[in-house]
Coordinates of C-alpha atoms in Angstrom, one line a residue:
Chain X
M1 CA -27.1 -22.7 22.7
L2 CA -25.8 -19.2 22.8
I3 CA -29.1 -17.6 23.7
F4 CA -28.1 -14.0 23.1
H5 CA -26.9 -12.3 19.9
L6 CA -23.9 -10.1 19.7
G7 CA -22.9 -6.9 17.8
P8 CA -20.1 -7.0 15.3
L9 CA -17.5 -5.5 17.7
A10 CA -18.4 -7.8 20.5
T11 CA -18.1 -10.7 18.1
S12 CA -14.6 -9.5 17.1
L13 CA -13.7 -9.2 20.8
F14 CA -14.9 -12.7 21.6
S15 CA -13.2 -14.3 18.6
L16 CA -10.0 -12.4 19.5
L17 CA -10.0 -13.7 23.1
A18 CA -10.9 -17.2 22.1
I19 CA -8.2 -17.4 19.5
L20 CA -5.7 -15.7 22.0
A21 CA -6.4 -18.7 24.3
L22 CA -5.7 -21.0 21.4
V23 CA -2.4 -19.2 20.6
L24 CA -1.3 -19.4 24.2
S25 CA -1.8 -23.2 24.1
F26 CA 0.6 -23.2 21.1
V27 CA 3.1 -21.3 23.2
M28 CA 2.9 -24.2 25.6
L29 CA 3.2 -26.7 22.8
A30 CA 6.3 -25.1 21.3
S31 CA 8.4 -24.1 24.3
H32 CA 10.6 -26.5 26.1
W33 CA 10.9 -24.5 29.3
L34 CA 8.5 -25.6 32.0
K35 CA 8.3 -22.1 33.4
N36 CA 7.1 -20.8 30.1
H37 CA 4.4 -23.5 30.1
V38 CA 3.2 -22.4 33.4
Y39 CA 3.2 -18.7 32.5
A40 CA 1.3 -19.5 29.3
F41 CA -1.2 -21.5 31.2
A42 CA -1.7 -18.6 33.6
A43 CA -2.2 -16.2 30.8
E44 CA -4.6 -18.5 29.1
S45 CA -6.7 -18.7 32.3
W46 CA -6.8 -14.9 32.6
T47 CA -8.0 -14.8 29.0
I48 CA -10.7 -17.2 29.8
A49 CA -11.6 -15.1 32.8
A50 CA -11.8 -12.1 30.5
I51 CA -14.2 -14.1 28.3
S52 CA -16.4 -15.0 31.2
A53 CA -16.5 -11.4 32.4
S54 CA -17.3 -10.0 28.9
I55 CA -20.0 -12.6 28.4
G56 CA -21.4 -11.5 31.8
Y57 CA -21.3 -8.0 30.5
Y58 CA -22.8 -8.5 27.1
G59 CA -25.3 -11.2 28.1
H60 CA -26.3 -9.7 31.4
Y61 CA -25.3 -12.6 33.7
P62 CA -24.1 -11.0 36.9
E63 CA -23.0 -14.3 38.4
L64 CA -20.4 -14.7 35.6
Y65 CA -18.4 -11.8 37.2
I66 CA -17.9 -13.9 40.3
I67 CA -17.0 -16.9 38.1
A68 CA -14.5 -14.7 36.2
A69 CA -12.9 -13.5 39.4
L70 CA -12.7 -17.0 40.8
T71 CA -11.2 -18.3 37.5
A72 CA -8.6 -15.6 37.5
L73 CA -7.8 -16.2 41.2
F74 CA -7.7 -20.0 41.1
R75 CA -6.8 -21.0 37.6
G76 CA -4.8 -17.9 36.8
T77 CA -2.9 -17.5 40.0
F78 CA -3.2 -20.3 42.5
L79 CA -2.8 -23.3 40.2
P80 CA 0.2 -21.8 38.3
Y81 CA 1.7 -21.0 41.7
L82 CA 1.3 -24.6 42.9
V83 CA 2.7 -26.0 39.7
L84 CA 5.7 -23.6 39.7
R85 CA 6.4 -24.7 43.3
L86 CA 6.4 -28.2 42.1
V87 CA 8.7 -27.4 39.3
K88 CA 11.1 -25.7 41.7
R89 CA 11.0 -28.7 44.1
L90 CA 11.7 -31.2 41.4
D91 CA 14.5 -29.0 40.0
I92 CA 13.6 -29.7 36.4
Q93 CA 13.9 -26.6 34.2
R94 CA 12.9 -27.9 30.9
E95 CA 11.4 -30.9 29.2
F96 CA 14.3 -33.0 28.0
T97 CA 12.4 -35.8 26.3
P98 CA 9.9 -34.5 23.8
L99 CA 9.3 -36.9 20.9
L100 CA 9.2 -34.2 18.3
K101 CA 10.9 -30.9 17.7
P102 CA 8.9 -27.7 18.6
S103 CA 8.4 -26.8 15.0
S104 CA 7.0 -30.2 14.0
S105 CA 4.7 -30.2 17.0
M106 CA 3.4 -26.8 16.0
I107 CA 2.7 -28.1 12.5
I108 CA 0.8 -31.0 13.9
G109 CA -1.1 -28.6 16.2
A110 CA -2.0 -26.5 13.1
A111 CA -3.3 -29.7 11.5
L112 CA -5.4 -30.4 14.6
V113 CA -6.8 -26.9 14.5
I114 CA -7.9 -27.4 10.9
F115 CA -9.4 -30.8 11.9
S116 CA -11.4 -29.3 14.8
Y117 CA -12.6 -26.5 12.6
E118 CA -13.9 -29.1 10.1
V119 CA -15.6 -31.0 12.9
S120 CA -17.2 -28.0 14.4
R121 CA -18.4 -26.8 11.0
Q122 CA -20.1 -30.1 10.4
L123 CA -21.6 -29.9 13.9
G124 CA -22.7 -26.3 13.3
V125 CA -24.5 -27.5 10.1
A126 CA -26.1 -30.4 11.9
L127 CA -27.2 -28.4 15.0
H128 CA -28.3 -25.3 12.9
L129 CA -25.9 -23.0 14.7
T130 CA -26.4 -19.7 13.0
D131 CA -23.8 -17.7 15.0
N132 CA -20.3 -17.9 13.8
I133 CA -19.1 -17.3 17.3
A134 CA -20.6 -20.6 18.4
V135 CA -18.6 -22.5 15.6
L136 CA -15.5 -20.6 16.7
A137 CA -16.0 -21.5 20.3
L138 CA -16.5 -25.1 19.3
T139 CA -13.3 -25.0 17.2
C140 CA -11.3 -23.5 20.1
M141 CA -12.7 -26.0 22.5
F142 CA -11.8 -29.0 20.3
S143 CA -8.4 -27.6 19.4
L144 CA -7.5 -26.9 23.0
K145 CA -8.5 -30.4 24.0
L146 CA -6.6 -32.0 21.1
I147 CA -3.5 -29.9 21.8
G148 CA -3.7 -30.9 25.5
F149 CA -3.8 -34.5 24.4
L150 CA -0.9 -33.9 22.0
M151 CA 1.2 -32.3 24.8
M152 CA 0.5 -35.4 27.0
I153 CA 1.4 -37.7 24.2
L154 CA 4.6 -36.0 23.1
R155 CA 6.1 -35.4 26.5
S156 CA 6.9 -37.7 29.3
E157 CA 7.5 -35.6 32.3
A158 CA 4.8 -35.8 35.0
I159 CA 4.6 -32.0 35.2
S160 CA 3.9 -31.8 31.4
H161 CA 1.1 -34.3 31.9
I162 CA -0.5 -32.1 34.6
L163 CA -0.2 -29.1 32.3
G164 CA -1.7 -31.0 29.4
L165 CA -4.6 -32.0 31.6
L166 CA -5.1 -28.4 32.6
V167 CA -5.1 -27.3 29.0
I168 CA -7.8 -29.8 28.2
E169 CA -9.8 -28.6 31.2
N170 CA -9.3 -25.0 30.1
G171 CA -10.7 -25.9 26.6
I172 CA -13.8 -27.4 28.1
F173 CA -14.3 -24.4 30.4
L174 CA -13.8 -22.0 27.5
G175 CA -16.4 -23.8 25.3
S176 CA -18.9 -24.0 28.1
Q177 CA -18.6 -20.3 28.9
I178 CA -19.4 -19.2 25.4
L179 CA -21.8 -22.0 24.4
V180 CA -23.9 -22.4 27.6
P181 CA -23.3 -19.2 29.5
G182 CA -26.3 -19.8 31.8
M183 CA -24.7 -22.8 33.5
P184 CA -25.4 -22.9 37.2
A185 CA -22.7 -21.2 39.3
L186 CA -22.5 -24.2 41.6
L187 CA -21.3 -26.4 38.7
E188 CA -18.5 -24.0 37.9
L189 CA -17.4 -23.9 41.5
V190 CA -17.3 -27.6 41.5
I191 CA -15.1 -27.7 38.4
I192 CA -12.7 -25.2 40.0
F193 CA -12.3 -27.1 43.2
D194 CA -12.1 -30.3 41.3
L195 CA -9.0 -29.0 39.5
L196 CA -7.4 -27.9 42.8
T197 CA -7.8 -31.5 44.1
I198 CA -6.4 -32.9 40.9
V199 CA -3.3 -30.7 41.0
M200 CA -2.7 -31.4 44.7
A201 CA -3.1 -35.1 44.2
F202 CA -0.8 -35.0 41.2
G203 CA 1.7 -33.0 43.2
M204 CA 1.8 -35.6 45.9
L205 CA 2.1 -38.4 43.3
V206 CA 5.0 -36.6 41.6
R207 CA 6.9 -36.2 44.9
F208 CA 6.2 -39.8 45.8
L209 CA 7.7 -40.8 42.4
Q210 CA 10.7 -38.6 42.9
T211 CA 11.6 -40.2 46.2
H212 CA 10.7 -43.8 45.5
A213 CA 11.5 -44.2 41.8
G214 CA 14.0 -41.5 41.3
T215 CA 12.4 -40.2 38.2
T216 CA 9.1 -38.5 37.2
S217 CA 9.4 -39.2 33.5
S218 CA 6.9 -41.8 32.3
R219 CA 9.6 -43.3 30.0
G220 CA 11.7 -44.0 33.0
L221 CA 8.9 -45.8 34.7
Q222 CA 8.4 -48.8 32.5
K223 CA 9.9 -51.5 34.6
L224 CA 7.8 -53.3 37.2
V225 CA 9.2 -53.1 40.7
G226 CA 8.0 -55.6 43.3
Chain H
M1 CA -3.9 10.4 -17.3
L2 CA -0.5 12.1 -17.6
G3 CA -0.6 12.7 -13.8
D4 CA -1.1 9.0 -13.2
I5 CA 1.9 8.1 -15.4
V6 CA 4.0 10.6 -13.4
L7 CA 2.7 9.1 -10.2
Q8 CA 3.6 5.6 -11.4
C9 CA 7.1 6.6 -12.2
G10 CA 7.1 8.4 -8.8
Q11 CA 6.3 5.2 -7.0
V12 CA 9.3 3.4 -8.7
L13 CA 11.6 6.4 -8.0
T14 CA 10.5 6.6 -4.4
V15 CA 11.4 2.9 -3.8
M16 CA 14.7 3.4 -5.7
F17 CA 15.9 6.4 -3.9
L18 CA 14.5 5.9 -0.4
A19 CA 15.6 2.3 -0.1
P20 CA 19.3 3.2 0.7
L21 CA 18.1 5.8 3.2
L22 CA 16.0 3.2 5.0
H23 CA 19.0 0.8 5.2
G24 CA 21.3 3.6 6.3
F25 CA 18.8 4.6 9.0
I26 CA 18.5 1.1 10.4
T27 CA 22.3 0.5 10.4
T28 CA 23.0 3.8 12.1
V29 CA 20.3 3.4 14.8
E30 CA 21.4 -0.1 15.4
E31 CA 25.0 1.1 16.0
R32 CA 23.8 3.9 18.3
V33 CA 21.6 1.5 20.3
Q34 CA 24.6 -0.8 20.7
R35 CA 26.7 2.1 22.0
G36 CA 28.6 2.6 18.8
K37 CA 28.8 5.7 16.7
G38 CA 27.7 4.3 13.4
P39 CA 28.0 5.6 9.9
S40 CA 25.9 8.5 8.6
I41 CA 22.5 7.6 7.4
F42 CA 23.5 8.6 3.9
Q43 CA 26.4 6.2 3.8
P44 CA 24.6 3.7 1.5
Y45 CA 24.4 6.4 -1.2
R46 CA 28.1 7.0 -0.9
D47 CA 28.7 3.3 -1.1
L48 CA 26.7 3.1 -4.3
W49 CA 28.5 6.0 -5.8
K50 CA 31.9 4.5 -4.9
L51 CA 31.0 1.1 -6.3
F52 CA 29.6 2.4 -9.5
N53 CA 32.9 4.2 -10.1
K54 CA 35.0 1.1 -9.6
S55 CA 36.1 -1.2 -12.4
L56 CA 34.4 -4.5 -12.9
L57 CA 36.2 -7.8 -12.3
V58 CA 34.7 -10.9 -13.6
P59 CA 36.0 -14.4 -12.5
E60 CA 37.3 -16.6 -15.2
S61 CA 34.8 -19.4 -14.4
A62 CA 31.8 -17.1 -14.7
T63 CA 29.2 -17.5 -17.5
W64 CA 26.5 -15.2 -18.8
V65 CA 24.4 -15.9 -15.6
F66 CA 27.0 -14.0 -13.6
F67 CA 26.5 -10.9 -15.6
W68 CA 22.8 -11.0 -16.0
A69 CA 21.7 -11.9 -12.4
P70 CA 22.2 -8.4 -10.9
V71 CA 20.4 -6.9 -13.9
V72 CA 17.4 -9.2 -13.6
A73 CA 17.3 -8.8 -9.8
F74 CA 17.4 -5.0 -10.1
T75 CA 14.8 -5.0 -12.8
A76 CA 12.5 -7.2 -10.8
M77 CA 12.7 -4.7 -7.9
L78 CA 11.8 -1.9 -10.3
I79 CA 8.7 -3.8 -11.5
V80 CA 7.1 -4.7 -8.2
P81 CA 6.6 -1.1 -7.0
M82 CA 4.2 -0.6 -9.9
L83 CA 1.9 -3.3 -8.5
I84 CA 1.6 -2.2 -4.9
P85 CA 0.4 0.9 -3.2
V86 CA 3.5 3.0 -2.4
L87 CA 2.3 6.6 -2.7
T88 CA -1.4 6.4 -3.8
N89 CA -4.2 4.2 -2.5
F90 CA -5.8 3.9 -5.9
P91 CA -4.5 1.7 -8.8
L92 CA -2.3 3.5 -11.4
P93 CA -2.2 2.6 -15.1
L94 CA 0.0 -0.4 -14.9
S95 CA -1.1 -1.6 -11.5
D96 CA -3.4 -4.3 -12.8
M97 CA -0.5 -5.9 -14.6
G98 CA -0.2 -8.4 -11.8
D99 CA -1.9 -9.1 -8.5
I100 CA -0.4 -9.7 -5.1
L101 CA 0.7 -13.2 -6.1
G102 CA 2.3 -11.9 -9.3
G103 CA 4.3 -9.4 -7.3
G104 CA 5.5 -12.2 -5.0
L105 CA 6.5 -14.2 -8.1
I106 CA 8.6 -11.3 -9.5
L107 CA 10.3 -10.8 -6.2
T108 CA 11.1 -14.5 -6.1
L109 CA 12.5 -14.3 -9.7
G110 CA 15.0 -11.8 -8.5
S111 CA 16.2 -13.9 -5.6
F112 CA 16.3 -17.0 -7.9
F113 CA 18.7 -15.3 -10.3
I114 CA 21.0 -14.3 -7.4
L115 CA 20.8 -17.9 -6.3
L116 CA 22.0 -19.1 -9.7
A117 CA 24.8 -16.5 -9.7
G118 CA 26.0 -17.8 -6.4
L119 CA 26.3 -21.3 -7.9
D120 CA 27.6 -20.1 -11.2
T121 CA 31.3 -19.4 -10.4
G122 CA 31.8 -22.6 -8.5
Q123 CA 33.2 -20.8 -5.5
P124 CA 32.5 -22.8 -2.3
F125 CA 30.9 -19.9 -0.3
G126 CA 28.5 -19.1 -3.2
G127 CA 27.2 -22.7 -3.2
L128 CA 26.9 -22.6 0.6
G129 CA 24.9 -19.4 0.5
S130 CA 22.7 -20.6 -2.3
S131 CA 21.9 -23.9 -0.6
R132 CA 21.1 -22.1 2.7
A133 CA 19.0 -19.5 0.9
V134 CA 17.0 -22.3 -0.9
M135 CA 16.4 -24.0 2.4
L136 CA 15.1 -20.8 3.9
G137 CA 13.0 -20.3 0.7
I138 CA 11.5 -23.8 1.1
L139 CA 10.4 -22.9 4.6
A140 CA 9.4 -19.3 4.0
E141 CA 7.7 -19.3 0.6
P142 CA 4.7 -21.5 1.5
T143 CA 4.0 -19.2 4.5
L144 CA 4.2 -16.1 2.3
I145 CA 1.7 -17.7 -0.1
L146 CA -0.6 -18.6 2.8
V147 CA -0.5 -15.1 4.1
F148 CA -1.5 -13.8 0.6
V149 CA -4.3 -16.4 0.5
G150 CA -5.4 -15.2 4.0
I151 CA -5.6 -11.6 2.9
T152 CA -7.4 -12.7 -0.2
F153 CA -10.0 -14.5 1.9
L154 CA -10.4 -11.4 4.0
D155 CA -11.0 -8.9 1.2
H156 CA -12.2 -11.3 -1.6
S157 CA -9.7 -9.9 -4.1
M158 CA -6.2 -10.6 -5.1
L159 CA -5.3 -6.9 -5.5
P160 CA -3.4 -5.2 -2.7
F161 CA -5.3 -1.9 -3.3
V162 CA -8.6 -3.6 -2.3
A163 CA -7.1 -4.9 0.9
N164 CA -5.8 -1.4 1.6
H165 CA -9.2 0.1 1.1
L166 CA -11.1 -2.5 3.2
L167 CA -8.7 -2.3 6.1
A168 CA -8.5 1.5 6.1
K169 CA -12.3 1.9 6.1
N170 CA -13.6 -1.0 8.1
P171 CA -12.5 -1.2 11.7
V172 CA -14.3 -4.6 12.2
A173 CA -12.2 -6.1 9.5
Y174 CA -9.1 -4.4 10.8
W175 CA -9.5 -5.7 14.3
S176 CA -10.7 -9.1 13.3
P177 CA -8.5 -12.0 14.6
A178 CA -7.8 -13.1 11.0
H179 CA -6.1 -9.8 10.2
I180 CA -4.2 -9.6 13.4
F181 CA -2.8 -13.1 12.8
L182 CA -1.9 -12.1 9.3
I183 CA 0.1 -9.1 10.6
L184 CA 2.0 -11.4 13.1
A185 CA 2.7 -14.0 10.4
F186 CA 3.9 -11.3 8.0
F187 CA 6.1 -9.7 10.6
I188 CA 8.0 -12.9 11.1
L189 CA 8.4 -13.3 7.4
L190 CA 9.6 -9.6 7.2
T191 CA 12.5 -10.4 9.6
V192 CA 13.4 -13.4 7.4
E193 CA 13.1 -11.7 4.1
T194 CA 14.9 -8.5 5.0
D195 CA 18.0 -10.2 6.5
R196 CA 17.3 -9.6 10.2
L197 CA 17.9 -11.8 13.2
P198 CA 16.9 -14.4 14.5
I199 CA 17.9 -16.1 11.2
H200 CA 20.2 -13.8 9.4
S201 CA 23.3 -12.6 11.2
T202 CA 24.4 -9.0 11.1
I203 CA 28.0 -10.0 11.5
P204 CA 29.7 -10.5 8.1
Y205 CA 31.5 -13.8 8.9
E206 CA 31.4 -16.4 6.2
I207 CA 30.1 -19.1 8.5
Y208 CA 27.0 -17.1 9.3
M209 CA 26.4 -15.6 5.9
I210 CA 23.3 -16.5 3.9
D211 CA 22.5 -13.8 1.4
E212 CA 25.9 -12.1 1.4
A213 CA 27.7 -15.4 0.7
R214 CA 26.0 -15.6 -2.7
I215 CA 27.4 -12.3 -3.9
L216 CA 31.0 -12.5 -2.5
E217 CA 32.4 -12.8 -6.1
Y218 CA 30.9 -9.6 -7.3
S219 CA 32.6 -6.2 -7.5
G220 CA 32.2 -2.8 -8.9
P221 CA 28.9 -1.7 -10.6
L222 CA 27.4 -5.2 -10.5
L223 CA 27.9 -5.4 -6.7
A224 CA 26.3 -1.9 -6.5
L225 CA 23.3 -3.2 -8.4
L226 CA 22.9 -6.2 -6.2
K227 CA 23.2 -4.2 -3.0
W228 CA 20.7 -1.7 -4.3
A229 CA 18.3 -4.5 -5.3
S230 CA 18.5 -6.0 -1.8
W231 CA 17.8 -2.7 -0.2
M232 CA 14.9 -2.2 -2.5
K233 CA 13.6 -5.6 -1.7
Q234 CA 13.6 -4.6 2.0
F235 CA 11.8 -1.3 1.2
I236 CA 9.2 -3.3 -0.9
F237 CA 8.5 -5.7 1.9
Y238 CA 8.1 -2.8 4.3
T239 CA 5.7 -1.2 1.8
I240 CA 3.6 -4.4 1.6
F241 CA 3.7 -4.8 5.4
L242 CA 2.7 -1.2 6.1
N243 CA 0.4 -0.2 3.3
V244 CA -1.4 -3.5 2.8
F245 CA -1.4 -5.0 6.3
L246 CA -0.5 -2.9 9.2
F247 CA -1.0 0.8 8.5
P248 CA -3.3 1.3 5.4
W249 CA -3.8 5.0 6.1
G250 CA -1.7 8.0 5.1
L251 CA -1.5 7.4 1.4
S252 CA -2.5 10.0 -1.2
T253 CA -6.2 9.5 -2.1
T254 CA -6.5 12.1 -4.8
G255 CA -3.1 12.0 -6.5
S256 CA -2.6 15.8 -6.2
F257 CA 0.9 17.1 -5.6
P258 CA 0.5 18.3 -2.0
S259 CA -1.1 15.0 -1.0
V260 CA 1.7 13.0 -2.6
L261 CA 4.2 15.1 -0.7
L262 CA 2.3 14.5 2.5
A263 CA 2.3 10.8 1.7
L264 CA 6.1 10.9 1.3
L265 CA 6.5 12.5 4.7
I266 CA 4.2 9.9 6.3
I267 CA 6.2 7.2 4.5
L268 CA 9.4 8.5 6.1
A269 CA 7.8 8.5 9.5
K270 CA 6.1 5.0 9.4
Y271 CA 9.0 3.2 7.8
G272 CA 11.2 4.8 10.4
V273 CA 9.0 3.3 13.1
I274 CA 9.2 -0.2 11.6
G275 CA 12.9 0.3 11.2
L276 CA 13.2 1.1 14.9
L277 CA 11.2 -2.1 15.7
M278 CA 13.6 -4.1 13.5
V279 CA 16.5 -2.5 15.4
G280 CA 14.9 -3.8 18.6
V281 CA 14.5 -7.2 17.1
D282 CA 18.2 -7.2 16.0
T283 CA 19.4 -6.0 19.3
M284 CA 17.4 -8.3 21.6
Q285 CA 17.4 -11.5 19.6
S286 CA 20.3 -13.9 19.4
R287 CA 20.9 -15.9 16.2
L288 CA 19.3 -19.3 16.0
R289 CA 21.2 -22.4 15.3
F290 CA 20.9 -23.7 11.7
Y291 CA 18.7 -26.6 12.8
R292 CA 16.3 -24.3 14.6
Y293 CA 15.6 -22.0 11.6
Q294 CA 12.2 -23.7 11.1
E295 CA 10.9 -22.6 14.5
P296 CA 10.1 -18.9 13.8
L297 CA 8.9 -20.0 10.3
A298 CA 6.7 -22.7 11.8
L299 CA 5.2 -20.1 14.1
S300 CA 4.6 -17.8 11.1
F301 CA 3.0 -20.7 9.3
L302 CA 0.8 -21.4 12.3
F303 CA -0.4 -17.8 12.4
A304 CA -1.2 -17.9 8.8
V305 CA -3.2 -21.1 9.2
L306 CA -5.0 -19.7 12.2
A307 CA -5.8 -16.5 10.2
I308 CA -7.3 -18.6 7.5
V309 CA -9.4 -20.6 10.0
A310 CA -10.6 -17.4 11.6
D311 CA -11.4 -16.0 8.2
Q312 CA -13.8 -18.9 7.6
L313 CA -15.9 -17.9 10.6

């Protein structure tokens, strides 16, 4: 894990970028406007692309530059574009049915961050991780995943579910970039195209729901129709 | 030694006499930005002079609390500048009287007495203002304490001077995520504690009032003391924000007369910049509904928690 060591300034940079990604996920958690969610997701993807590029720079992995460019292109530009198009088609501007108020969900999110920090600290002790940046990456990874789950639990619109899924995916990608930077480039390509397929399939599903059931909220879809 | 005592008095006097100027500056610039003409930036001094020369009216239902609250609030604001770096970046004779948490407690004591005064006369708006202020306090105080805890984790000391030294000399600490999150958390608290939008309204209508509603019954010299205390509180929060968190440079390091003068000039410049930032906040933000007050404060709380988590790494 994390086969190269970093100077203090690089460590600060990495922590800053990783935590920035975490903060952006909180923007998604706390805002009700679907557009803001998509923009925050795009910004988060660009942050992760920046992490990839700087790991490529500091750890001398030239193939990571390509990965960074692809991340920015697909995750940061193309996926948000697709989701925005979906939002426009469906004509939903905001999530009307959250279970909790934004402030309460932020507090729950903060608790989840503390929980993931504790988990990653224990993991760090168990795995003898000497670098703090590894523990930080683990914390961010777990927190992003948990926040993604939280978003999916608290909201019922199908679009929010896609975004929650994408946040979880971003978390895994962020962790893998920092923890195992030498991952084969092919694998990363597969992940990126996987995501595209997921979003497209979801898009079709959502539009199917819209025409056949009249709603895309999972709370409106509880009755069985034969 | 004598020089140090003079400097200590100088810190208190700086806060006392520059606080109205800061308030006047912000009010004027805000008016100018919003296409108005605005009063002179020295208007708060004239207001104080006018109020001190007026006669004092005390409501019949008032008790001793009504008289003592402004005095306690004003005195509390005179004590806090001794504990924090206003002019010098080294501790002065009485600076170890209390740490950063002690300063916070004294600030809260002042607000607490104004709260009691609001309830004291039994006037409806006073009670309204007090209850709103308490609700805000319940939301804001834990975050303030968390921010102080965060800075304590960062510099391993409860003294604001240590934080100032560490941040001024160590760029790695200054640019660490923990510190940046503390700045963000404290900035939100700053808007709440210095009566800015998105929570406090700038329009003096009774329905929107929080802090002003508590002092509606006051007049004359006591009102002057209260107003002056609230301006000093604003100045003190700016001081903590700038000299401990955001901009730890530009203070006098030797305590010699020219360096103190230079520090004063730098204070004018940097407080002005933060004032302009606040004008921007006031102009661009709209006031939040009462039931959405917790949103900016939850954000601030979140930043403080993130800072503490980042500190541990």
